[in-house]
Amino acid sequence: MHNTLVIARRELTSYFHSPVAHVVLAVFLVVSGWLFFYFSGLLIVGKASMRGFFSLLPLLFMLFVPAITMRLIAEERKSGTFEGLMTLPVAEHEVVIGKFLAALGMMCVGLLCTGVFPISLSLIKAEGTSLDMGPIIGGYVSAVLLLSAFISFGMWASALSKNQIIAFILGLLLCFALWIPDKAVIILPPSVGEAVQYLSANYHFENIARGVVDFRDVLYYLTVTTIGLVLTTRTVAATR
């Protein structure tokens, strides 16, 4: 556990000591703000709700998570620093989990900055009304769980290649594969559609974002995240 935390702290520090984190977070906040105020229909519908924003958040994560994870292992393998790390008395899973926590922490900083959105809603809501905090809290909980799943598979993509561009494309495809299954339900028989729908990260994201945290949805994300971390660990072990 100590090694894991040391690696996580090192990675998180390296993020904020380089322009990568600042640029990614700045772009993330600008695009998030645009989605929240314009593209989600907030100003058109005039309803103080974040559901439109949360419905678009998976697509945003699909682009930004691979951009964060592509360097985690691929860059170190290319520069040769990964081999040096592997000569230290650390286990593969400690390296993987440490890097995972660092990436998750950085993206959570971005999410934390979007806290200005519900504050904005409280300022523009009609007098005498109150915000429904259930969907807002559920949306942020589901966002963290979705980030965990996407980051774990984005790291696997980074472990599969020394090239960051290839790692980004692979990560994008893997995140898309996790997101898309529920979109195919309409063309599938009901019996098959329900099973395919359950495999979709977006389906479980929308369930929790409604404000109701179901154990089955949480279990799905924990399972997917674990699978991604196990695959990454096995790939790192094979490289070692």
PDB file of N, CA, C and O in Angstrom, residues 2-65:
ATOM      1  N   HIS A   2       1.980   1.217   0.757  1.00  0.00           N
ATOM      2  CA  HIS A   2       2.877   2.380   0.816  1.00  0.00           C
ATOM      3  C   HIS A   2       3.452   2.685  -0.560  1.00  0.00           C
ATOM      4  O   HIS A   2       3.493   3.848  -0.986  1.00  0.00           O
ATOM      5  N   ASN A   3       3.902   1.639  -1.267  1.00  0.00           N
ATOM      6  CA  ASN A   3       4.459   1.838  -2.605  1.00  0.00           C
ATOM      7  C   ASN A   3       3.424   2.419  -3.559  1.00  0.00           C
ATOM      8  O   ASN A   3       3.734   3.282  -4.389  1.00  0.00           O
ATOM      9  N   THR A   4       2.196   1.937  -3.437  1.00  0.00           N
ATOM     10  CA  THR A   4       1.115   2.425  -4.294  1.00  0.00           C
ATOM     11  C   THR A   4       0.892   3.923  -4.094  1.00  0.00           C
ATOM     12  O   THR A   4       0.775   4.682  -5.060  1.00  0.00           O
ATOM     13  N   LEU A   5       0.851   4.353  -2.844  1.00  0.00           N
ATOM     14  CA  LEU A   5       0.628   5.771  -2.545  1.00  0.00           C
ATOM     15  C   LEU A   5       1.804   6.635  -2.982  1.00  0.00           C
ATOM     16  O   LEU A   5       1.613   7.759  -3.449  1.00  0.00           O
ATOM     17  N   VAL A   6       3.011   6.101  -2.841  1.00  0.00           N
ATOM     18  CA  VAL A   6       4.197   6.843  -3.286  1.00  0.00           C
ATOM     19  C   VAL A   6       4.153   7.057  -4.794  1.00  0.00           C
ATOM     20  O   VAL A   6       4.417   8.165  -5.295  1.00  0.00           O
ATOM     21  N   ILE A   7       3.800   6.005  -5.536  1.00  0.00           N
ATOM     22  CA  ILE A   7       3.712   6.110  -6.995  1.00  0.00           C
ATOM     23  C   ILE A   7       2.591   7.057  -7.396  1.00  0.00           C
ATOM     24  O   ILE A   7       2.747   7.877  -8.314  1.00  0.00           O
ATOM     25  N   ALA A   8       1.459   6.970  -6.712  1.00  0.00           N
ATOM     26  CA  ALA A   8       0.324   7.852  -7.017  1.00  0.00           C
ATOM     27  C   ALA A   8       0.710   9.312  -6.790  1.00  0.00           C
ATOM     28  O   ALA A   8       0.403  10.184  -7.616  1.00  0.00           O
ATOM     29  N   ARG A   9       1.397   9.575  -5.688  1.00  0.00           N
ATOM     30  CA  ARG A   9       1.827  10.948  -5.392  1.00  0.00           C
ATOM     31  C   ARG A   9       2.831  11.432  -6.421  1.00  0.00           C
ATOM     32  O   ARG A   9       2.781  12.586  -6.869  1.00  0.00           O
ATOM     33  N   ARG A  10       3.748  10.559  -6.822  1.00  0.00           N
ATOM     34  CA  ARG A  10       4.747  10.941  -7.818  1.00  0.00           C
ATOM     35  C   ARG A  10       4.089  11.271  -9.146  1.00  0.00           C
ATOM     36  O   ARG A  10       4.414  12.280  -9.788  1.00  0.00           O
ATOM     37  N   GLU A  11       3.144  10.432  -9.558  1.00  0.00           N
ATOM     38  CA  GLU A  11       2.467  10.653 -10.839  1.00  0.00           C
ATOM     39  C   GLU A  11       1.620  11.917 -10.809  1.00  0.00           C
ATOM     40  O   GLU A  11       1.620  12.695 -11.767  1.00  0.00           O
ATOM     41  N   LEU A  12       0.906  12.114  -9.715  1.00  0.00           N
ATOM     42  CA  LEU A  12       0.042  13.293  -9.615  1.00  0.00           C
ATOM     43  C   LEU A  12       0.883  14.574  -9.607  1.00  0.00           C
ATOM     44  O   LEU A  12       0.519  15.573 -10.233  1.00  0.00           O
ATOM     45  N   THR A  13       2.016  14.515  -8.922  1.00  0.00           N
ATOM     46  CA  THR A  13       2.918  15.669  -8.900  1.00  0.00           C
ATOM     47  C   THR A  13       3.478  15.951 -10.287  1.00  0.00           C
ATOM     48  O   THR A  13       3.572  17.109 -10.722  1.00  0.00           O
ATOM     49  N   SER A  14       3.834  14.886 -11.012  1.00  0.00           N
ATOM     50  CA  SER A  14       4.384  15.060 -12.358  1.00  0.00           C
ATOM     51  C   SER A  14       3.352  15.659 -13.308  1.00  0.00           C
ATOM     52  O   SER A  14       3.688  16.410 -14.214  1.00  0.00           O
ATOM     53  N   TYR A  15       2.073  15.317 -13.092  1.00  0.00           N
ATOM     54  CA  TYR A  15       1.011  15.908 -13.913  1.00  0.00           C
ATOM     55  C   TYR A  15       1.012  17.428 -13.772  1.00  0.00           C
ATOM     56  O   TYR A  15       1.015  18.168 -14.763  1.00  0.00           O
ATOM     57  N   PHE A  16       1.004  17.897 -12.531  1.00  0.00           N
ATOM     58  CA  PHE A  16       0.849  19.330 -12.292  1.00  0.00           C
ATOM     59  C   PHE A  16       2.158  20.099 -12.402  1.00  0.00           C
ATOM     60  O   PHE A  16       2.149  21.330 -12.353  1.00  0.00           O
ATOM     61  N   HIS A  17       3.273  19.389 -12.548  1.00  0.00           N
ATOM     62  CA  HIS A  17       4.546  20.058 -12.814  1.00  0.00           C
ATOM     63  C   HIS A  17       4.818  20.164 -14.315  1.00  0.00           C
ATOM     64  O   HIS A  17       5.859  20.672 -14.720  1.00  0.00           O
ATOM     65  N   SER A  18       3.896  19.647 -15.105  1.00  0.00           N
ATOM     66  CA  SER A  18       4.009  19.728 -16.566  1.00  0.00           C
ATOM     67  C   SER A  18       2.785  20.456 -17.098  1.00  0.00           C
ATOM     68  O   SER A  18       1.769  20.562 -16.402  1.00  0.00           O
ATOM     69  N   PRO A  19       2.869  20.960 -18.325  1.00  0.00           N
ATOM     70  CA  PRO A  19       1.705  21.673 -18.877  1.00  0.00           C
ATOM     71  C   PRO A  19       0.537  20.763 -19.224  1.00  0.00           C
ATOM     72  O   PRO A  19      -0.553  21.251 -19.518  1.00  0.00           O
ATOM     73  N   VAL A  20       0.744  19.440 -19.185  1.00  0.00           N
ATOM     74  CA  VAL A  20      -0.299  18.502 -19.598  1.00  0.00           C
ATOM     75  C   VAL A  20      -1.561  18.700 -18.780  1.00  0.00           C
ATOM     76  O   VAL A  20      -2.658  18.890 -19.322  1.00  0.00           O
ATOM     77  N   ALA A  21      -1.430  18.647 -17.447  1.00  0.00           N
ATOM     78  CA  ALA A  21      -2.605  18.752 -16.586  1.00  0.00           C
ATOM     79  C   ALA A  21      -3.308  20.092 -16.754  1.00  0.00           C
ATOM     80  O   ALA A  21      -4.535  20.157 -16.840  1.00  0.00           O
ATOM     81  N   HIS A  22      -2.530  21.167 -16.811  1.00  0.00           N
ATOM     82  CA  HIS A  22      -3.125  22.495 -16.903  1.00  0.00           C
ATOM     83  C   HIS A  22      -3.882  22.676 -18.217  1.00  0.00           C
ATOM     84  O   HIS A  22      -4.984  23.224 -18.240  1.00  0.00           O
ATOM     85  N   VAL A  23      -3.304  22.194 -19.308  1.00  0.00           N
ATOM     86  CA  VAL A  23      -3.959  22.331 -20.610  1.00  0.00           C
ATOM     87  C   VAL A  23      -5.209  21.470 -20.665  1.00  0.00           C
ATOM     88  O   VAL A  23      -6.291  21.932 -21.077  1.00  0.00           O
ATOM     89  N   VAL A  24      -5.087  20.197 -20.248  1.00  0.00           N
ATOM     90  CA  VAL A  24      -6.227  19.280 -20.301  1.00  0.00           C
ATOM     91  C   VAL A  24      -7.359  19.776 -19.415  1.00  0.00           C
ATOM     92  O   VAL A  24      -8.525  19.803 -19.834  1.00  0.00           O
ATOM     93  N   LEU A  25      -7.042  20.199 -18.193  1.00  0.00           N
ATOM     94  CA  LEU A  25      -8.091  20.669 -17.283  1.00  0.00           C
ATOM     95  C   LEU A  25      -8.726  21.957 -17.791  1.00  0.00           C
ATOM     96  O   LEU A  25      -9.944  22.145 -17.668  1.00  0.00           O
ATOM     97  N   ALA A  26      -7.921  22.846 -18.361  1.00  0.00           N
ATOM     98  CA  ALA A  26      -8.467  24.100 -18.892  1.00  0.00           C
ATOM     99  C   ALA A  26      -9.434  23.816 -20.043  1.00  0.00           C
ATOM    100  O   ALA A  26     -10.544  24.361 -20.077  1.00  0.00           O
ATOM    101  N   VAL A  27      -9.016  22.961 -20.968  1.00  0.00           N
ATOM    102  CA  VAL A  27      -9.889  22.617 -22.096  1.00  0.00           C
ATOM    103  C   VAL A  27     -11.134  21.888 -21.597  1.00  0.00           C
ATOM    104  O   VAL A  27     -12.251  22.130 -22.071  1.00  0.00           O
ATOM    105  N   PHE A  28     -10.940  20.983 -20.625  1.00  0.00           N
ATOM    106  CA  PHE A  28     -12.071  20.243 -20.058  1.00  0.00           C
ATOM    107  C   PHE A  28     -13.111  21.190 -19.466  1.00  0.00           C
ATOM    108  O   PHE A  28     -14.315  21.036 -19.685  1.00  0.00           O
ATOM    109  N   LEU A  29     -12.663  22.197 -18.734  1.00  0.00           N
ATOM    110  CA  LEU A  29     -13.587  23.128 -18.100  1.00  0.00           C
ATOM    111  C   LEU A  29     -14.276  24.024 -19.122  1.00  0.00           C
ATOM    112  O   LEU A  29     -15.465  24.330 -18.993  1.00  0.00           O
ATOM    113  N   VAL A  30     -13.537  24.437 -20.153  1.00  0.00           N
ATOM    114  CA  VAL A  30     -14.137  25.272 -21.198  1.00  0.00           C
ATOM    115  C   VAL A  30     -15.220  24.495 -21.944  1.00  0.00           C
ATOM    116  O   VAL A  30     -16.348  24.984 -22.138  1.00  0.00           O
ATOM    117  N   VAL A  31     -14.894  23.261 -22.338  1.00  0.00           N
ATOM    118  CA  VAL A  31     -15.868  22.436 -23.062  1.00  0.00           C
ATOM    119  C   VAL A  31     -17.043  22.077 -22.151  1.00  0.00           C
ATOM    120  O   VAL A  31     -18.201  22.095 -22.573  1.00  0.00           O
ATOM    121  N   SER A  32     -16.762  21.776 -20.884  1.00  0.00           N
ATOM    122  CA  SER A  32     -17.828  21.462 -19.924  1.00  0.00           C
ATOM    123  C   SER A  32     -18.776  22.643 -19.759  1.00  0.00           C
ATOM    124  O   SER A  32     -20.000  22.474 -19.722  1.00  0.00           O
ATOM    125  N   GLY A  33     -18.199  23.836 -19.641  1.00  0.00           N
ATOM    126  CA  GLY A  33     -19.020  25.024 -19.510  1.00  0.00           C
ATOM    127  C   GLY A  33     -19.896  25.254 -20.736  1.00  0.00           C
ATOM    128  O   GLY A  33     -21.072  25.619 -20.613  1.00  0.00           O
ATOM    129  N   TRP A  34     -19.323  25.013 -21.907  1.00  0.00           N
ATOM    130  CA  TRP A  34     -20.101  25.166 -23.141  1.00  0.00           C
ATOM    131  C   TRP A  34     -21.248  24.163 -23.182  1.00  0.00           C
ATOM    132  O   TRP A  34     -22.385  24.519 -23.526  1.00  0.00           O
ATOM    133  N   LEU A  35     -20.966  22.921 -22.809  1.00  0.00           N
ATOM    134  CA  LEU A  35     -22.002  21.892 -22.782  1.00  0.00           C
ATOM    135  C   LEU A  35     -23.085  22.247 -21.766  1.00  0.00           C
ATOM    136  O   LEU A  35     -24.276  22.064 -22.028  1.00  0.00           O
ATOM    137  N   PHE A  36     -22.660  22.744 -20.615  1.00  0.00           N
ATOM    138  CA  PHE A  36     -23.611  23.032 -19.542  1.00  0.00           C
ATOM    139  C   PHE A  36     -24.539  24.185 -19.889  1.00  0.00           C
ATOM    140  O   PHE A  36     -25.756  24.095 -19.728  1.00  0.00           O
ATOM    141  N   PHE A  37     -23.984  25.281 -20.384  1.00  0.00           N
ATOM    142  CA  PHE A  37     -24.790  26.480 -20.589  1.00  0.00           C
ATOM    143  C   PHE A  37     -25.505  26.523 -21.936  1.00  0.00           C
ATOM    144  O   PHE A  37     -26.540  27.159 -22.065  1.00  0.00           O
ATOM    145  N   TYR A  38     -24.946  25.833 -22.941  1.00  0.00           N
ATOM    146  CA  TYR A  38     -25.519  25.950 -24.270  1.00  0.00           C
ATOM    147  C   TYR A  38     -26.025  24.618 -24.828  1.00  0.00           C
ATOM    148  O   TYR A  38     -27.216  24.447 -25.082  1.00  0.00           O
ATOM    149  N   PHE A  39     -25.107  23.687 -25.011  1.00  0.00           N
ATOM    150  CA  PHE A  39     -25.464  22.478 -25.740  1.00  0.00           C
ATOM    151  C   PHE A  39     -26.443  21.593 -24.980  1.00  0.00           C
ATOM    152  O   PHE A  39     -27.180  20.817 -25.581  1.00  0.00           O
ATOM    153  N   SER A  40     -26.457  21.646 -23.642  1.00  0.00           N
ATOM    154  CA  SER A  40     -27.388  20.832 -22.865  1.00  0.00           C
ATOM    155  C   SER A  40     -28.815  21.379 -22.906  1.00  0.00           C
ATOM    156  O   SER A  40     -29.752  20.737 -22.448  1.00  0.00           O
ATOM    157  N   GLY A  41     -28.979  22.596 -23.470  1.00  0.00           N
ATOM    158  CA  GLY A  41     -30.313  23.182 -23.583  1.00  0.00           C
ATOM    159  C   GLY A  41     -30.748  23.965 -22.362  1.00  0.00           C
ATOM    160  O   GLY A  41     -31.906  24.336 -22.242  1.00  0.00           O
ATOM    161  N   LEU A  42     -29.819  24.242 -21.436  1.00  0.00           N
ATOM    162  CA  LEU A  42     -30.174  24.948 -20.210  1.00  0.00           C
ATOM    163  C   LEU A  42     -30.790  26.308 -20.498  1.00  0.00           C
ATOM    164  O   LEU A  42     -31.846  26.659 -19.975  1.00  0.00           O
ATOM    165  N   LEU A  43     -30.140  27.092 -21.369  1.00  0.00           N
ATOM    166  CA  LEU A  43     -30.627  28.441 -21.648  1.00  0.00           C
ATOM    167  C   LEU A  43     -31.852  28.437 -22.562  1.00  0.00           C
ATOM    168  O   LEU A  43     -32.633  29.380 -22.570  1.00  0.00           O
ATOM    169  N   ILE A  44     -31.997  27.337 -23.334  1.00  0.00           N
ATOM    170  CA  ILE A  44     -33.153  27.253 -24.235  1.00  0.00           C
ATOM    171  C   ILE A  44     -34.394  26.808 -23.475  1.00  0.00           C
ATOM    172  O   ILE A  44     -35.464  27.411 -23.576  1.00  0.00           O
ATOM    173  N   VAL A  45     -34.246  25.746 -22.695  1.00  0.00           N
ATOM    174  CA  VAL A  45     -35.380  25.212 -21.942  1.00  0.00           C
ATOM    175  C   VAL A  45     -35.684  26.097 -20.742  1.00  0.00           C
ATOM    176  O   VAL A  45     -36.832  26.255 -20.344  1.00  0.00           O
ATOM    177  N   GLY A  46     -34.617  26.651 -20.149  1.00  0.00           N
ATOM    178  CA  GLY A  46     -34.803  27.532 -19.010  1.00  0.00           C
ATOM    179  C   GLY A  46     -35.113  26.798 -17.730  1.00  0.00           C
ATOM    180  O   GLY A  46     -35.701  27.362 -16.807  1.00  0.00           O
ATOM    181  N   LYS A  47     -34.722  25.541 -17.641  1.00  0.00           N
ATOM    182  CA  LYS A  47     -34.984  24.737 -16.456  1.00  0.00           C
ATOM    183  C   LYS A  47     -33.691  24.541 -15.681  1.00  0.00           C
ATOM    184  O   LYS A  47     -32.663  24.179 -16.249  1.00  0.00           O
ATOM    185  N   ALA A  48     -33.747  24.784 -14.359  1.00  0.00           N
ATOM    186  CA  ALA A  48     -32.567  24.653 -13.512  1.00  0.00           C
ATOM    187  C   ALA A  48     -32.301  23.179 -13.228  1.00  0.00           C
ATOM    188  O   ALA A  48     -32.706  22.640 -12.200  1.00  0.00           O
ATOM    189  N   SER A  49     -31.637  22.534 -14.160  1.00  0.00           N
ATOM    190  CA  SER A  49     -31.335  21.108 -14.036  1.00  0.00           C
ATOM    191  C   SER A  49     -29.987  20.816 -14.688  1.00  0.00           C
ATOM    192  O   SER A  49     -29.597  21.484 -15.647  1.00  0.00           O
ATOM    193  N   MET A  50     -29.293  19.809 -14.158  1.00  0.00           N
ATOM    194  CA  MET A  50     -27.999  19.421 -14.724  1.00  0.00           C
ATOM    195  C   MET A  50     -28.104  18.115 -15.509  1.00  0.00           C
ATOM    196  O   MET A  50     -27.082  17.552 -15.899  1.00  0.00           O
ATOM    197  N   ARG A  51     -29.312  17.622 -15.740  1.00  0.00           N
ATOM    198  CA  ARG A  51     -29.461  16.334 -16.418  1.00  0.00           C
ATOM    199  C   ARG A  51     -28.930  16.382 -17.843  1.00  0.00           C
ATOM    200  O   ARG A  51     -28.351  15.410 -18.336  1.00  0.00           O
ATOM    201  N   GLY A  52     -29.140  17.497 -18.527  1.00  0.00           N
ATOM    202  CA  GLY A  52     -28.616  17.624 -19.879  1.00  0.00           C
ATOM    203  C   GLY A  52     -27.104  17.567 -19.902  1.00  0.00           C
ATOM    204  O   GLY A  52     -26.503  16.931 -20.771  1.00  0.00           O
ATOM    205  N   PHE A  53     -26.467  18.204 -18.928  1.00  0.00           N
ATOM    206  CA  PHE A  53     -25.009  18.195 -18.826  1.00  0.00           C
ATOM    207  C   PHE A  53     -24.497  16.791 -18.538  1.00  0.00           C
ATOM    208  O   PHE A  53     -23.557  16.316 -19.178  1.00  0.00           O
ATOM    209  N   PHE A  54     -25.112  16.112 -17.567  1.00  0.00           N
ATOM    210  CA  PHE A  54     -24.653  14.771 -17.214  1.00  0.00           C
ATOM    211  C   PHE A  54     -24.873  13.770 -18.353  1.00  0.00           C
ATOM    212  O   PHE A  54     -24.110  12.822 -18.492  1.00  0.00           O
ATOM    213  N   SER A  55     -25.897  13.990 -19.165  1.00  0.00           N
ATOM    214  CA  SER A  55     -26.143  13.073 -20.283  1.00  0.00           C
ATOM    215  C   SER A  55     -25.040  13.172 -21.342  1.00  0.00           C
ATOM    216  O   SER A  55     -24.805  12.219 -22.094  1.00  0.00           O
ATOM    217  N   LEU A  56     -24.361  14.325 -21.401  1.00  0.00           N
ATOM    218  CA  LEU A  56     -23.289  14.529 -22.373  1.00  0.00           C
ATOM    219  C   LEU A  56     -21.904  14.231 -21.792  1.00  0.00           C
ATOM    220  O   LEU A  56     -20.928  14.129 -22.531  1.00  0.00           O
ATOM    221  N   LEU A  57     -21.834  14.082 -20.472  1.00  0.00           N
ATOM    222  CA  LEU A  57     -20.546  13.893 -19.814  1.00  0.00           C
ATOM    223  C   LEU A  57     -19.799  12.630 -20.268  1.00  0.00           C
ATOM    224  O   LEU A  57     -18.573  12.670 -20.424  1.00  0.00           O
ATOM    225  N   PRO A  58     -20.479  11.486 -20.488  1.00  0.00           N
ATOM    226  CA  PRO A  58     -19.741  10.303 -20.971  1.00  0.00           C
ATOM    227  C   PRO A  58     -18.987  10.549 -22.276  1.00  0.00           C
ATOM    228  O   PRO A  58     -17.882  10.034 -22.460  1.00  0.00           O
ATOM    229  N   LEU A  59     -19.582  11.310 -23.186  1.00  0.00           N
ATOM    230  CA  LEU A  59     -18.906  11.615 -24.447  1.00  0.00           C
ATOM    231  C   LEU A  59     -17.662  12.467 -24.197  1.00  0.00           C
ATOM    232  O   LEU A  59     -16.631  12.290 -24.856  1.00  0.00           O
ATOM    233  N   LEU A  60     -17.763  13.365 -23.235  1.00  0.00           N
ATOM    234  CA  LEU A  60     -16.617  14.217 -22.892  1.00  0.00           C
ATOM    235  C   LEU A  60     -15.498  13.376 -22.280  1.00  0.00           C
ATOM    236  O   LEU A  60     -14.328  13.524 -22.646  1.00  0.00           O
ATOM    237  N   PHE A  61     -15.859  12.476 -21.387  1.00  0.00           N
ATOM    238  CA  PHE A  61     -14.866  11.596 -20.768  1.00  0.00           C
ATOM    239  C   PHE A  61     -14.205  10.694 -21.803  1.00  0.00           C
ATOM    240  O   PHE A  61     -13.024  10.365 -21.692  1.00  0.00           O
ATOM    241  N   MET A  62     -14.978  10.296 -22.800  1.00  0.00           N
ATOM    242  CA  MET A  62     -14.462   9.398 -23.823  1.00  0.00           C
ATOM    243  C   MET A  62     -13.288  10.020 -24.580  1.00  0.00           C
ATOM    244  O   MET A  62     -12.399   9.315 -25.054  1.00  0.00           O
ATOM    245  N   LEU A  63     -13.276  11.333 -24.661  1.00  0.00           N
ATOM    246  CA  LEU A  63     -12.194  12.030 -25.354  1.00  0.00           C
ATOM    247  C   LEU A  63     -11.050  12.394 -24.426  1.00  0.00           C
ATOM    248  O   LEU A  63      -9.878  12.282 -24.792  1.00  0.00           O
ATOM    249  N   PHE A  64     -11.380  12.831 -23.202  1.00  0.00           N
ATOM    250  CA  PHE A  64     -10.355  13.347 -22.310  1.00  0.00           C
ATOM    251  C   PHE A  64      -9.616  12.261 -21.540  1.00  0.00           C
ATOM    252  O   PHE A  64      -8.421  12.416 -21.256  1.00  0.00           O
ATOM    253  N   VAL A  65     -10.283  11.179 -21.189  1.00  0.00           N
ATOM    254  CA  VAL A  65      -9.615  10.120 -20.429  1.00  0.00           C
ATOM    255  C   VAL A  65      -8.466   9.490 -21.220  1.00  0.00           C
ATOM    256  O   VAL A  65      -7.354   9.344 -20.692  1.00  0.00           O
TER     257      VAL A  65
END
